[in-house]
Each structure stands twice: as structure tokens, then as C-alpha cells.
Amino acid sequence: MTAPAGGPVLECSGIRKSFGDHAAVKGIGFSIARGETYGLLGPNGAGKTTTISIIAGLLEADAGEVTLGGEPMNPDATHTKRLVGLVPQDLAIYPDLGAAENLDFFGRLHGMKGADLRRRVAEVLEIIELTDRADDRTQEYSGGMKRRLNIGVGLLHRPALLILDEPTVGVDPQSRNAILDSVEQLGEEGMAVLYTTHYMEEAERLCDRIGIVDQGELIAEGSQADLVRIVGQRDRLTLTATGSLAATAIALGGLAPVDDAAVTDDGIALIVDRAHDHLPEILAVAGRTGSLVKSVDVDSADLESVFLKLTGRALRE
Amino acid sequence: MKPVAIARVNLVRFFRDRSAIFSVFLLPMLIVLLLGAMQGGASVPKLGFVSAADDALTSELLSILQGVDGFEAVEIDGEDSAVRQVERGGLQAAVIVPAGYESTLRSGGDVEIRLVIRAGQEVQGIGEVIGAVITRQATLLRTARFAAQKGAGTFDEALAVAEVAQVALPPVSVEATIAGEPFVLAGLGQFDIFAQGMLVLFIFLTTLNGAANLIQSRQLGVTRRMYSTPTPVRTMLAGEALSRFSIAIIQGAFIFIGTWLVFGVDWGSPIGSTLTIIAFALVSTSAAMLLGALVSNDQQAGGISTALGLGLAALGGCMFPLAVLEMLSDTVYRVAHVTPHAWALEAFQALVAEDAGVADIAGFLLILVGYAAVFGVLATWRLRKVLVR
């Protein structure tokens, strides 16, 4: 199920969606070309899932336009939906059916049948490495196996655009690696992939271009190199600390070499010009303002730094 | 055919649950068997005959009782056994003839015949018939004894004359007028009434229980994923409805054929019965869809479907036949007809007890289709919203 050659597989612009008084998506727009893996990076609640629900035709946008292969997408656009493979964040498979039965069922809903369906089910079982367990009920699978099947269902009908919504949440490291390998492989095979995550490392590894989403807005977009340039030559300094973190963050934010300082779950994240040179001063301020620093990490600028720079908050807050 | 694919998967999932095999196939047959056995073939009441005597008059009395229409007189060995069987419902009554019945009568003594009758209005008539038969024989004996005492020959000669005279005498004619409707259980076999009730109860209950599957699909996110495929909501609804309808038909067909083959249940016109099953399956399907649309938790749905399934069945006459409800109270009878169950049972009872045809039950079928339409419209309206949420 491929999109016409030429233009982008997905184009969306000015997408808006509100739920009551809450504006979940505020004018997001981007495009994805064939063979490109595009990452939507943002914290939980940023509007990523609402955006992909609109792109997948599950939700009607209040405003804006979505086209897939040049065809408009909306909840009634049955024909356009054939171009999309959706891998939802939560598992969406029948636990009392086997992997082959689940794949067969969703294949039929995509209009596949007969020998083509049987052949494709066997192929996908190979891809997701579940051929040996194809007939076992999925309730007997490990979490990673279920995740792989969840992705397999999205791949089955050879979509032009595969949408993966946080596919590695709650997955063990080994399965996570296998999933990331599969996504890399799909991109290389020419499939357009839209990948949402709040794991910076995944976006860095997989995505040709990344859109950073926060509070329903696309606040930056580009390749990883483009985005890091926003931060410049500054370092990301992570203090693992306890105590008066808020007061310390405010005090550190006032230091000349510090661009941004934000409280995280277990300390404070900072964007600092030449962090190694200013480390003694930073630790002294932390001590004076009532924080006990347990460890210090200095990293060169990355997507986490970009997010902190753009929003004043850490990505995983 | 996407609706067929959806229905197929739902059926596989439904019957993969082993408890469904028990509740769909074994439980209804067991209940029909148990209730039918308790009923004990009451359509031909049994009369026990116990006699310690072995004389001609006792044999004659048994012979007369065996010739009376409306019950079957059988010899029972021992008074205790007869009383116990009456208490348990195996016999509707027992006649206990004392030792020396004939000799006592011949000698001019008094004889007391005991009649043990099971409690209940319907067996009072049997007692009256038995009393009349015994009185008739006693009258002849008293007449013969009186004639013999007055010198009109021996006791046997006088008895023979009395018997001839009784036949020759013009009978007193009694003109009976039938008032009211016949008791509807008349004409139904031992298992018939319970098979009808259980068929209606289980079609509704089993189908309603299937609503939990619909909710599970939503909870699992599968419904939402289905919506992301090129499958319109109307197709999804059709598939879900086809699943519920298939379950209803499988349940109905199993009880229909199973009770006919195993218990010899009479279902009347096959076409009429089939149409009634289909109409009631439609009602059950739309009710299950409505429940699946209104409830968001599958465990909650399980509880509600069981309560509704059993409650409406009891109210609608599946556990206590409609005729019994009618005898209890007009109000109860009218309330029963708020449920679709009562109309389905009316159709079945008309087919069996009144030998009705399809045209005769068309009104009942239309009412059932009306229930299905109302539930179906409400369910569709609600499900269009919740399926894609």
C-alpha cells in the first residue's frame, strides 16, 4: 500500500484540536517524505498522541489539513486510511487469540484475503520473530513479544506511513533494542515512519528529522544537528541533588554562564557555557542555597539540552 | 466481508472460554432435564392403588379405576410406599383398600377406603372422580345387600340384578358449559413448558453476556485500532451485531434441536418456532448491543447482564409459566408482558398448545421485532459515539 511517488507521504498543517477548554494541539504542521523517519519528541501530555490520532483518521481536527499521498485524511476517509499503519501506545491486540489470528483479523480489516494474506502473515511473523509462537495465545507472551506483535499488526498491510506511538514504553532493554532495529530497517526499506517518543536517545538514534512538541505546539524542527545548533557550544550539566532544588535552580539561573536551569525529578538540569570551567562556582551556589549535590554529569549539547533551552523545562519533567 | 471477519473473531473468542461451553450447551439441557423430571410427567396424572385384599370386588374396583379417563391407575406395593410417592409428586393420589374389603361388605359391615391426595388445586378433581367411582360401587353393594336381607335372593344374585338395573336406568344428564380459557399447560408434555422457558431465558442471557466482549474490545483498544483501518463505523457495528446474533441463534438452535432429540419436546410448527427464535434472537442482539454501549466496564456488564437475564426471565414467565402468573394475579400477568420474553413464550405456547401456524403468531413476532428495533436504534446511536472514542 504505497503512496504515489513524488511528493511527501504525509503533509499536515495548522492542526488544531481542543477538548472542552483544553487546547491539546495548537497549529502543528510538518511533512514526512518516503523513506524518512520523523520523530515527534516531547514530554507526556505535549499533544503527540492527539496529533497522531488526527493523522491516523481517528479524530477530527478542529482546524488544519492532513493529507496522505495527496489524499485528505479524516475519520470518514476510508480510502486514505489504507495508507496508514497505526501502532498505538497501549497494546491493541486480542489476548485470547494467537499472533497469527490477530494478524489475520487485522489483515482482513485492511481488505487483505486469501493467499496474499496468509503469505503476508507469515512474513510479518518472521519480521517480529514470533513464527515459533504464532499459535500461542498472546496472553502467554512476554511484554516484549506483545509489543512486537503490536508493531506487526501495523506493518501487515505494507502501509505508506507507519505511525508508532511510544512503542517502547514499558519494554525491557533487549526488546526495546529489537524494536528500534526493526524501525531502522523499515526506514531503510523506504517506509515513511512517524515516531513519537519522550525518550531523547530513541529520537537521536532513529529519526532523520525531529519535531519538538510542547504544550500542543511544534516549537522546533530539523535534523538532530540543526536542533543542537540552537544550543550552540554550551554543555548540559545535570546535578543529582536533594534539598531546596527550586531555590537553587533560581540562584543558578542568575549566574552569567548559565543559560537555563530547571528542576527535574532527582535534581537540576542546566545549560552552561563551558561547564567544566564554572563547576566550582555552581557547586558553591548549590551548597549555599540548601541543596546537597550527590553527583554531577556534564554532556555536550543534545536534544535534552535543546528542549531545556527552548522550554526552560527538562524533557522528562 | 469485514462484518463476517469481526463476527468470526468474536465467536472464536466467545467459545474459547470454557465456561461458555458449559453455560451455552450443558446448563440449559441440565435445567430442562431437572425441571422436567420434577414435573414427573404430570400431563397424565398417576393414581396409586394399594390393596391388602385379593378378592373379586377389589379387583373390580381397580379395573373400574383403570378404565377411567384422565389418570392412570397403577398398583403400588404397600401403603407407606404409596403415601411417600404422593408426597414426592410421583403419584397425584393413592387409593388404599383395607384387607377383607369384600368379605366385610358381604357380611354387612362398614369399610373405610383411604384416599391420599397430593396438595394442590389441580388434583382436587382427581379426588372427586375417584370418590364417585368408589361411591358407585358401594351403592351397588349396599343395594344388593339390602335386597338379599329382604329375601330377594342371595347377595350375588341381588348384586347381578342391581348391576343390570343400574345400566338400564336412564342416566341423569348433566349439561356442562365451558367458561374461560383452557389452562394453557394442558396439552404440553413433561419437558415442553420448561424447554420453551429455558430457550427464551438462555438466548437472552447468553447473548447479553456477550456484551462483555464488546466492552473488552473497547478496553483493549482493539475497537479503536479497527477504526484506524479502512473500516467504517457502520461496518464495525454490523460485525458486532452479527456476532451477538450468531451467538443467539447458536444458543436457540441448540436448545431447540437438543430438547427435541433428547426429551422429545414438541415445538409445534417448525417454521413458526424458527421465526420466533429468530425474532427473539434479534431482540437479544439489540439488547446486548445497547448494554455494551451503556456500560464501560466488562465486569459491571457481566453482573448487569446476569441480573437482567434472570430477572426479566422470571418476570416474563420463563421460570413460572405465564398461565400460572395469570392465575396468581392479573397485574403480574400484565407486567410480565412488558418483557419481550412473555411475547416469545406466548408465540411458542400458541404453536404447541393451540397448534397455531405462522399467521396466528404474526402479532407476537411483530411485537418482538418492535422491541429489537427500539433497542437497536438506541444501541446504534450510542455505539457510534463510544466505539470511536
XYZ file of C-alpha atoms in Angstrom:
706
model
C 0.000 0.000 0.000
C 2.322 2.756 -1.203
C 1.678 6.449 -1.666
C 2.157 7.922 -5.107
C 5.825 8.603 -5.859
C 6.908 12.197 -5.858
C 5.547 14.431 -3.099
C 5.699 13.788 0.610
C 3.817 10.824 2.052
C 2.362 12.979 4.819
C 1.663 16.659 4.874
C -0.129 18.334 7.711
C -0.512 21.990 8.518
C -2.200 24.109 11.125
C -3.720 21.186 13.025
C -5.758 22.305 15.998
C -7.720 20.226 18.468
C -9.375 21.158 21.746
C -11.172 19.049 24.325
C -13.526 21.422 26.071
C -11.447 24.337 27.295
C -8.187 22.472 26.918
C -6.320 23.122 23.668
C -4.392 19.882 23.107
C -2.905 20.775 19.712
C -2.290 24.359 18.633
C -1.457 24.603 14.949
C 1.032 21.786 14.456
C 2.297 21.161 10.907
C 5.067 19.089 9.308
C 5.674 16.710 6.437
C 7.328 13.302 6.013
C 8.920 12.015 2.832
C 9.102 8.421 1.627
C 11.828 6.526 3.491
C 12.093 9.249 6.125
C 11.711 8.631 9.857
C 10.275 11.652 11.586
C 10.284 11.893 15.363
C 7.798 13.820 17.441
C 9.671 14.445 20.664
C 8.006 15.915 23.689
C 7.068 15.242 27.294
C 3.938 13.357 28.314
C 0.856 15.476 27.653
C 2.576 17.573 24.974
C -0.062 16.695 22.342
C 1.799 13.961 20.473
C -0.920 11.300 20.748
C -3.666 13.748 19.786
C -1.629 14.790 16.751
C -1.128 11.235 15.534
C -4.776 10.380 16.246
C -5.732 13.135 13.816
C -3.145 11.986 11.265
C -4.401 8.378 11.556
C -8.005 9.481 11.000
C -9.184 8.560 14.490
C -10.005 12.134 15.470
C -11.455 15.014 13.543
C -9.259 18.130 13.747
C -10.953 21.385 14.712
C -8.837 23.119 12.078
C -5.945 22.387 9.747
C -5.325 19.942 6.968
C -3.849 16.446 6.783
C -3.083 14.719 3.501
C -1.584 11.307 2.916
C -0.256 10.606 -0.548
C -2.129 13.712 -1.611
C -5.480 12.413 -0.271
C -7.200 14.223 2.579
C -7.413 12.338 5.857
C -10.328 12.483 8.283
C -12.325 9.873 10.255
C -14.541 9.114 7.250
C -11.683 8.879 4.726
C -11.763 5.096 4.461
C -9.675 5.084 1.281
C -6.914 7.211 2.806
C -6.760 5.041 5.917
C -5.354 2.231 3.769
C -2.106 4.206 3.574
C -1.591 4.259 7.343
C -0.395 1.611 9.769
C -1.023 2.604 13.367
C 0.880 1.169 16.311
C -0.842 2.610 19.364
C 0.955 3.294 22.629
C -1.163 0.766 24.548
C -1.280 -2.786 23.257
C -4.266 -3.222 20.945
C -4.391 -6.957 20.317
C -6.728 -9.740 21.441
C -5.080 -11.611 24.344
C -7.142 -14.748 23.776
C -6.066 -15.117 20.147
C -2.690 -16.178 18.811
C -0.330 -13.859 16.944
C -1.329 -15.377 13.594
C -5.039 -14.971 14.394
C -4.561 -11.351 15.423
C -2.620 -10.602 12.244
C -5.161 -12.437 10.088
C -8.023 -10.461 11.645
C -6.493 -7.031 11.139
C -5.335 -8.050 7.646
C -8.944 -8.763 6.724
C -9.993 -5.361 8.063
C -7.413 -3.880 5.691
C -9.090 -5.758 2.846
C -6.467 -8.490 2.511
C -7.541 -12.087 1.926
C -6.608 -15.490 0.593
C -3.067 -16.490 -0.272
C -1.767 -12.904 -0.133
C -2.967 -12.558 3.454
C -1.542 -15.923 4.510
C 1.801 -15.127 2.888
C 1.982 -11.685 4.462
C 1.044 -13.022 7.926
C 3.927 -15.496 7.653
C 6.307 -12.710 6.538
C 5.339 -10.422 9.396
C 5.645 -13.260 11.904
C 9.218 -13.686 10.651
C 9.922 -9.951 10.916
C 8.662 -9.766 14.501
C 10.291 -13.112 15.322
C 7.133 -14.798 16.523
C 6.853 -17.604 13.970
C 7.510 -20.251 16.626
C 4.819 -18.846 18.920
C 2.326 -17.909 16.187
C -0.464 -20.108 17.510
C 0.007 -19.470 21.232
C -2.448 -17.098 22.837
C -0.843 -13.704 23.237
C -1.797 -13.576 26.917
C 1.019 -16.104 27.378
C 3.586 -13.806 25.697
C 6.178 -11.654 27.423
C 5.729 -7.869 27.348
C 8.320 -7.539 24.577
C 6.636 -10.186 22.405
C 3.306 -8.412 22.757
C 4.943 -5.126 21.766
C 6.456 -6.752 18.699
C 3.083 -8.152 17.692
C 1.539 -4.722 18.261
C 4.018 -3.360 15.721
C 3.487 -6.316 13.380
C -0.226 -5.539 13.134
C 0.675 -2.027 11.974
C 3.082 -3.353 9.332
C 0.871 -6.076 7.921
C -0.728 -4.229 5.022
C 2.513 -2.560 3.898
C 1.422 0.975 4.770
C 2.948 4.033 3.156
C 3.173 5.663 6.575
C 3.768 3.726 9.779
C 2.833 5.632 12.927
C 4.435 4.370 16.122
C 3.181 5.998 19.294
C 5.736 5.498 22.066
C 6.255 1.840 21.090
C 8.931 1.122 23.692
C 7.103 2.278 26.825
C 7.380 -0.420 29.477
C 9.611 -2.668 27.362
C 12.736 -4.436 28.642
C 16.058 -3.200 27.161
C 16.528 -6.243 24.923
C 13.083 -5.989 23.346
C 13.468 -2.233 23.095
C 16.625 -2.674 21.093
C 14.917 -5.193 18.821
C 12.049 -2.756 18.222
C 14.440 0.081 17.384
C 16.346 -2.199 14.978
C 13.064 -3.039 13.235
C 12.102 0.616 12.866
C 15.545 1.446 11.428
C 15.118 -1.414 8.949
C 11.683 -0.146 7.861
C 13.053 3.322 7.176
C 15.836 1.824 5.091
C 13.258 -0.146 3.101
C 11.549 3.092 2.073
C 8.645 3.267 4.507
C 7.792 6.668 5.936
C 7.746 6.447 9.728
C 6.257 8.835 12.255
C 7.701 8.001 15.652
C 6.578 9.651 18.860
C 8.636 9.347 21.983
C 9.728 11.160 25.066
C 12.998 9.232 25.063
C 15.619 11.549 23.576
C 18.001 8.663 22.837
C 15.433 6.950 20.615
C 14.785 10.109 18.637
C 18.535 10.656 18.234
C 19.111 7.095 17.038
C 16.153 6.663 14.692
C 14.967 9.936 13.300
C 16.114 11.758 10.173
C 14.228 14.808 11.352
C 12.735 15.641 14.710
C 9.884 17.897 15.695
C 9.925 19.044 19.300
C 6.423 19.393 20.707
C 5.475 21.141 23.907
C 2.071 22.170 25.191
C 0.430 21.449 21.849
C 2.909 23.410 19.730
C 5.754 22.410 17.440
C 8.483 24.563 18.942
C 11.387 23.393 16.770
C 12.008 21.106 13.841
C 15.007 19.832 11.937
C 17.718 17.223 11.954
C 19.436 16.492 15.244
C 22.403 18.629 14.136
C 20.083 21.526 13.232
C 18.408 21.395 16.610
C 21.606 21.147 18.618
C 22.872 24.248 16.853
C 20.137 26.154 18.697
C 22.021 25.490 21.921
C 25.403 26.348 20.402
C 28.578 25.124 22.121
C 27.014 25.011 25.539
C 27.063 21.904 27.735
C 24.263 20.166 29.542
C 25.021 19.892 33.230
C 22.962 17.529 35.351
C 23.113 17.802 39.123
C 21.660 14.876 41.044
C 20.706 16.582 44.276
C 18.296 16.852 47.181
C 17.215 19.803 49.295
C 15.917 23.209 48.216
C 16.057 22.446 44.492
C 13.734 25.275 43.385
C 15.717 27.920 45.252
C 18.972 26.510 43.920
C 17.660 26.496 40.324
C 16.650 30.168 40.626
C 20.034 31.102 42.049
C 21.941 29.139 39.392
C 19.810 30.701 36.636
C 21.194 34.074 37.697
C 24.820 33.086 37.059
C 26.310 34.559 33.903
C 27.456 31.313 32.225
C 24.139 29.538 32.934
C 21.576 29.791 30.128
C 18.792 27.755 31.687
C 18.199 25.903 34.925
C 15.251 23.603 35.604
C 14.275 21.275 38.422
C 13.967 17.613 37.400
C 12.706 14.545 39.261
C 16.013 13.983 41.009
C 17.921 17.247 40.764
C 18.579 20.187 38.493
C 19.363 20.367 34.748
C 21.364 23.299 33.395
C 22.609 24.632 30.067
C 26.039 26.081 30.799
C 28.721 27.734 28.696
C 31.957 25.788 29.225
C 30.511 23.835 32.186
C 33.866 22.409 33.350
C 35.270 25.924 33.901
C 32.356 27.021 36.078
C 31.719 23.833 38.034
C 33.231 25.048 41.366
C 31.093 28.185 41.325
C 27.943 26.222 40.512
C 28.534 23.713 43.313
C 29.191 26.552 45.750
C 25.884 28.249 44.873
C 24.073 24.927 45.235
C 25.545 24.441 48.690
C 24.712 27.970 49.794
C 21.092 27.685 48.686
C 20.412 24.499 50.628
C 20.922 21.706 48.074
C 23.065 18.646 48.654
C 24.681 17.602 45.359
C 25.294 13.859 45.088
C 26.641 13.652 41.569
C 27.440 15.816 38.548
C 27.202 14.881 34.854
C 28.485 17.089 32.058
C 27.366 16.270 28.496
C 27.802 18.074 25.240
C 24.619 19.609 23.833
C 21.902 17.149 22.806
C 18.129 17.110 22.280
C 17.578 17.235 26.022
C 19.588 20.474 26.070
C 17.551 21.798 23.159
C 14.300 21.112 24.957
C 15.608 22.703 28.139
C 16.830 25.696 26.155
C 13.519 26.126 24.336
C 11.093 25.487 27.175
C 13.024 26.147 30.367
C 11.962 22.688 31.479
C 13.545 19.243 31.370
C 12.136 16.798 28.822
C 11.211 14.225 31.453
C 9.657 16.559 33.994
C -16.767 -9.342 4.151
C -15.490 -7.394 7.120
C -18.619 -7.904 9.301
C -18.119 -11.661 8.904
C -14.442 -11.315 9.896
C -15.435 -9.361 13.022
C -18.186 -11.851 13.874
C -15.869 -14.805 13.320
C -13.233 -13.470 15.680
C -15.843 -12.692 18.324
C -17.306 -16.197 18.056
C -13.861 -17.791 18.334
C -13.161 -15.685 21.424
C -16.573 -16.441 22.953
C -16.358 -20.188 22.572
C -12.683 -20.309 23.511
C -13.852 -19.547 27.021
C -14.627 -22.957 28.501
C -17.255 -21.569 30.853
C -19.225 -20.577 27.742
C -19.343 -24.205 26.620
C -20.926 -25.127 29.956
C -23.374 -22.228 30.057
C -24.419 -22.476 26.409
C -24.608 -26.213 25.875
C -24.724 -28.137 29.137
C -26.566 -25.900 31.589
C -29.794 -25.387 29.607
C -30.165 -29.107 28.929
C -29.492 -29.955 32.574
C -32.114 -27.481 33.757
C -34.718 -28.770 31.296
C -33.921 -32.311 32.428
C -34.186 -31.465 36.124
C -37.355 -29.405 35.883
C -38.949 -31.905 33.540
C -38.087 -34.779 35.860
C -39.539 -32.892 38.823
C -42.694 -32.335 36.835
C -42.833 -36.156 36.591
C -44.980 -36.437 33.509
C -47.870 -34.610 35.113
C -49.786 -34.427 31.869
C -51.143 -37.952 32.665
C -51.737 -37.963 36.454
C -50.938 -41.227 38.195
C -53.173 -42.842 40.794
C -51.695 -45.422 43.125
C -53.847 -48.401 44.112
C -52.901 -50.295 47.264
C -54.792 -53.348 48.386
C -54.111 -55.841 51.147
C -57.065 -57.913 49.895
C -57.138 -60.303 46.968
C -60.808 -60.599 46.211
C -63.147 -60.010 43.298
C -64.573 -56.681 44.476
C -61.114 -55.221 44.984
C -60.064 -56.362 41.504
C -63.268 -54.916 40.093
C -62.617 -51.566 41.791
C -59.107 -51.469 40.331
C -60.470 -52.396 36.945
C -63.044 -49.589 37.099
C -60.404 -47.058 38.118
C -58.117 -48.214 35.296
C -60.947 -47.630 32.866
C -61.489 -44.020 33.900
C -60.072 -41.413 31.529
C -57.890 -38.633 32.901
C -55.500 -40.621 35.043
C -53.526 -43.814 35.045
C -54.226 -46.238 37.911
C -51.232 -48.336 38.904
C -50.858 -50.942 41.660
C -48.473 -49.975 44.443
C -46.992 -52.413 46.918
C -47.628 -51.107 50.403
C -49.350 -48.126 51.951
C -46.142 -46.423 53.102
C -44.663 -46.512 49.623
C -47.841 -45.041 48.129
C -48.003 -42.180 50.650
C -44.328 -41.398 50.084
C -44.810 -41.270 46.317
C -47.784 -38.930 46.700
C -45.720 -36.670 48.947
C -42.900 -36.557 46.371
C -45.164 -35.956 43.408
C -44.647 -39.322 41.697
C -48.348 -40.032 42.275
C -51.123 -37.473 42.354
C -53.285 -39.661 44.644
C -53.450 -43.110 46.166
C -56.444 -45.333 46.984
C -55.809 -47.673 49.920
C -58.223 -50.576 50.159
C -58.201 -52.423 53.542
C -57.861 -56.172 53.986
C -61.162 -58.069 53.895
C -62.837 -55.479 51.696
C -65.253 -57.924 50.025
C -65.928 -60.163 52.995
C -66.703 -57.213 55.268
C -69.118 -55.769 52.703
C -70.814 -59.132 52.201
C -71.256 -59.507 55.934
C -72.902 -56.099 56.162
C -70.007 -54.384 57.889
C -68.621 -50.919 57.214
C -65.439 -50.490 55.184
C -63.215 -47.444 55.124
C -61.230 -46.790 51.920
C -58.450 -44.246 52.364
C -57.805 -41.707 49.653
C -54.482 -39.852 49.882
C -54.374 -36.783 47.621
C -51.412 -34.525 46.839
C -51.862 -30.916 47.863
C -52.795 -28.594 45.021
C -55.824 -27.351 43.226
C -55.221 -29.327 40.059
C -55.565 -32.740 41.771
C -58.784 -31.983 43.611
C -60.720 -33.115 40.557
C -58.998 -36.480 40.600
C -60.145 -36.984 44.190
C -63.714 -36.260 43.226
C -63.623 -38.720 40.317
C -62.147 -41.456 42.498
C -64.733 -40.764 45.205
C -67.523 -41.054 42.662
C -66.205 -44.382 41.338
C -65.958 -45.837 44.844
C -69.379 -44.497 45.785
C -70.854 -46.071 42.667
C -69.501 -49.498 43.613
C -70.542 -49.037 47.224
C -74.076 -48.068 46.183
C -74.440 -51.260 44.167
C -73.147 -53.318 47.079
C -75.472 -51.658 49.552
C -78.397 -52.177 47.177
C -77.548 -55.877 46.752
C -77.112 -56.361 50.479
C -80.453 -54.666 51.180
C -82.214 -56.821 48.564
C -80.664 -60.016 49.979
C -81.710 -59.083 53.514
C -85.264 -58.573 52.234
C -85.284 -62.088 50.766
C -84.746 -61.210 47.112
C -82.204 -63.984 46.669
C -78.561 -64.388 47.578
C -76.143 -61.423 47.771
C -74.573 -62.391 44.416
C -77.957 -62.725 42.694
C -79.083 -59.358 44.061
C -75.784 -57.745 43.004
C -76.166 -59.053 39.445
C -79.710 -57.636 39.264
C -78.559 -54.292 40.673
C -75.789 -54.027 38.090
C -78.215 -54.732 35.235
C -80.781 -52.319 36.671
C -78.192 -49.575 37.008
C -77.254 -49.857 33.328
C -80.932 -49.915 32.289
C -81.894 -46.856 34.316
C -81.973 -43.625 32.383
C -78.967 -41.543 33.332
C -79.258 -38.130 34.882
C -77.937 -35.810 32.209
C -75.584 -33.040 33.161
C -75.108 -30.142 30.764
C -71.692 -28.589 31.117
C -70.821 -25.133 29.835
C -67.172 -24.171 29.329
C -66.291 -20.836 30.850
C -62.982 -19.008 30.440
C -59.813 -20.017 28.582
C -58.447 -23.525 28.830
C -55.500 -23.931 31.166
C -52.618 -23.396 28.801
C -50.385 -26.123 30.259
C -52.926 -28.661 29.094
C -51.584 -30.427 26.063
C -47.951 -29.703 26.882
C -45.587 -32.569 27.558
C -43.419 -33.136 30.599
C -40.480 -31.111 29.219
C -42.284 -28.797 26.799
C -43.068 -25.857 29.063
C -39.607 -25.801 30.633
C -37.863 -26.168 27.283
C -39.712 -23.095 25.999
C -38.852 -21.098 29.117
C -35.206 -22.140 29.109
C -34.824 -21.451 25.394
C -36.042 -17.880 25.862
C -34.062 -17.399 29.089
C -30.787 -18.702 27.677
C -30.978 -16.940 24.307
C -31.335 -13.627 26.144
C -28.872 -14.364 28.953
C -26.124 -15.796 26.729
C -26.413 -13.016 24.181
C -26.444 -10.357 26.869
C -23.321 -11.889 28.416
C -21.676 -11.357 25.036
C -21.927 -7.607 25.676
C -18.875 -8.005 27.902
C -16.830 -8.965 24.814
C -17.838 -5.755 23.096
C -16.713 -3.750 26.109
C -13.480 -5.758 26.357
C -12.666 -4.913 22.751
C -13.035 -1.240 23.592
C -10.973 -1.585 26.770
C -8.245 -3.448 24.880
C -8.051 -0.625 22.332
C -8.845 -3.089 19.553
C -12.020 -1.236 18.582
C -10.064 1.996 18.183
C -7.449 0.196 16.133
C -10.193 -1.281 13.948
C -11.348 2.272 13.348
C -7.865 3.182 12.109
C -8.258 0.577 9.339
C -10.388 1.257 6.253
C -13.442 0.008 8.163
C -16.371 2.401 8.583
C -18.199 2.533 11.913
C -21.327 1.063 10.325
C -19.322 -1.998 9.252
C -17.901 -2.377 12.745
C -21.425 -2.144 14.174
C -22.691 -4.692 11.675
C -19.875 -7.061 12.636
C -20.539 -6.702 16.347
C -24.289 -7.168 15.831
C -23.680 -10.231 13.652
C -21.507 -11.693 16.444
C -24.235 -11.287 19.044
C -26.929 -12.559 16.650
C -24.858 -15.633 15.767
C -24.438 -16.461 19.446
C -28.186 -16.052 19.998
C -29.022 -18.309 17.067
C -26.486 -20.953 18.097
C -27.931 -20.949 21.615
C -31.529 -21.105 20.390
C -30.862 -23.768 17.766
C -29.011 -25.942 20.259
C -31.840 -25.924 22.821
C -34.467 -26.289 20.100
C -32.830 -29.295 18.426
C -31.330 -30.731 21.626
C -34.580 -30.823 23.590
C -36.457 -32.153 20.582
C -33.985 -35.004 20.102
C -33.230 -35.810 23.746
C -36.526 -35.096 25.503
C -38.933 -35.296 22.586
C -40.098 -31.743 23.174
C -42.904 -30.641 20.881
C -42.153 -27.230 19.349
C -45.189 -27.087 17.078
C -44.756 -25.671 13.579
C -41.026 -25.785 12.718
C -41.313 -22.621 10.629
C -43.226 -20.809 13.367
C -40.713 -21.877 16.021
C -37.771 -20.912 13.830
C -39.238 -17.479 13.154
C -39.903 -16.984 16.867
C -36.296 -17.932 17.681
C -35.006 -15.529 15.012
C -37.254 -12.697 16.239
C -36.220 -13.222 19.854
C -32.550 -13.510 18.812
C -32.903 -10.074 17.198
C -34.320 -8.682 20.454
C -31.462 -10.247 22.436
C -28.865 -8.968 19.959
C -30.068 -5.379 20.119
C -30.388 -5.553 23.924
C -26.786 -6.839 24.165
C -25.566 -4.059 21.867
C -27.397 -1.498 23.991
C -25.869 -2.871 27.184
C -22.443 -2.870 25.540
C -22.975 0.765 24.613
C -24.188 1.929 28.007
C -21.701 0.160 30.277
C -17.976 0.817 30.119
C -16.656 -1.936 32.373
C -16.823 -5.602 31.361
C -17.181 -6.894 34.924
C -20.008 -4.461 35.531
C -21.577 -5.668 32.282
C -21.278 -9.292 33.430
C -23.178 -8.551 36.644
C -25.831 -6.481 34.946
C -26.376 -8.983 32.145
C -26.843 -11.845 34.613
C -29.239 -9.805 36.755
C -31.206 -8.620 33.725
C -31.144 -12.020 32.060
C -32.509 -13.856 35.078
C -34.767 -11.047 36.319
C -36.542 -10.471 33.013
C -36.815 -14.226 32.502
C -38.527 -14.662 35.877
C -40.798 -11.710 35.252
C -41.552 -12.787 31.698
C -42.700 -16.290 32.525
C -39.627 -18.398 31.760
C -39.465 -19.831 35.272
C -43.145 -19.722 36.193
C -45.358 -20.343 33.165
C -47.491 -17.408 32.043
C -50.652 -19.385 32.839
C -49.513 -19.704 36.431
C -48.753 -15.975 36.573
C -52.209 -15.288 35.187
C -53.793 -17.415 37.925
C -51.748 -15.599 40.564
C -52.641 -12.066 39.560
C -53.800 -10.072 36.572
C -51.280 -7.373 37.452
C -48.373 -9.805 37.458
C -49.562 -11.170 34.133
C -49.759 -7.689 32.622
C -46.342 -6.701 33.994
C -44.872 -9.898 32.500
C -45.842 -8.628 29.076
C -43.596 -5.608 29.475
C -40.765 -8.054 28.778
C -40.097 -9.443 25.291
C -39.765 -12.848 26.940
C -43.520 -13.072 27.580
C -44.332 -12.391 23.924
C -41.874 -15.031 22.741
C -43.419 -17.535 25.176
C -46.916 -16.608 24.017
C -45.809 -17.452 20.479
C -44.270 -20.779 21.491
C -47.292 -21.773 23.590
C -49.667 -20.891 20.783
C -47.593 -23.001 18.380
C -47.665 -26.029 20.682
C -50.842 -25.870 22.757
C -53.092 -24.373 20.094
C -51.365 -25.878 17.068
C -51.031 -22.348 15.707
C -49.374 -21.503 12.402
C -47.157 -18.636 11.352
C -50.119 -16.376 10.580
C -51.528 -16.942 14.085
C -48.314 -15.816 15.773
C -47.559 -12.936 13.396
C -48.710 -10.422 16.007
C -46.289 -11.782 18.592
C -43.457 -11.747 16.052
C -44.177 -8.132 15.131
C -44.045 -7.117 18.786
C -40.669 -8.841 19.138
C -39.331 -7.131 16.025
C -40.580 -3.854 17.502
C -38.545 -4.441 20.684
C -35.490 -5.255 18.538
C -35.940 -2.070 16.508
C -36.222 0.189 19.564
C -33.216 -1.369 21.329
C -31.286 -1.426 18.058
C -31.813 2.261 17.272
C -30.761 3.269 20.796
C -27.704 0.984 20.689
C -26.600 2.218 17.267
C -26.959 5.852 18.288
C -24.899 5.299 21.427
C -22.316 2.924 19.953
C -21.450 5.251 17.069
C -20.111 7.579 19.722
C -18.416 5.179 22.104
C -16.845 2.823 19.557
C -14.524 5.521 18.199
C -13.822 7.325 21.458
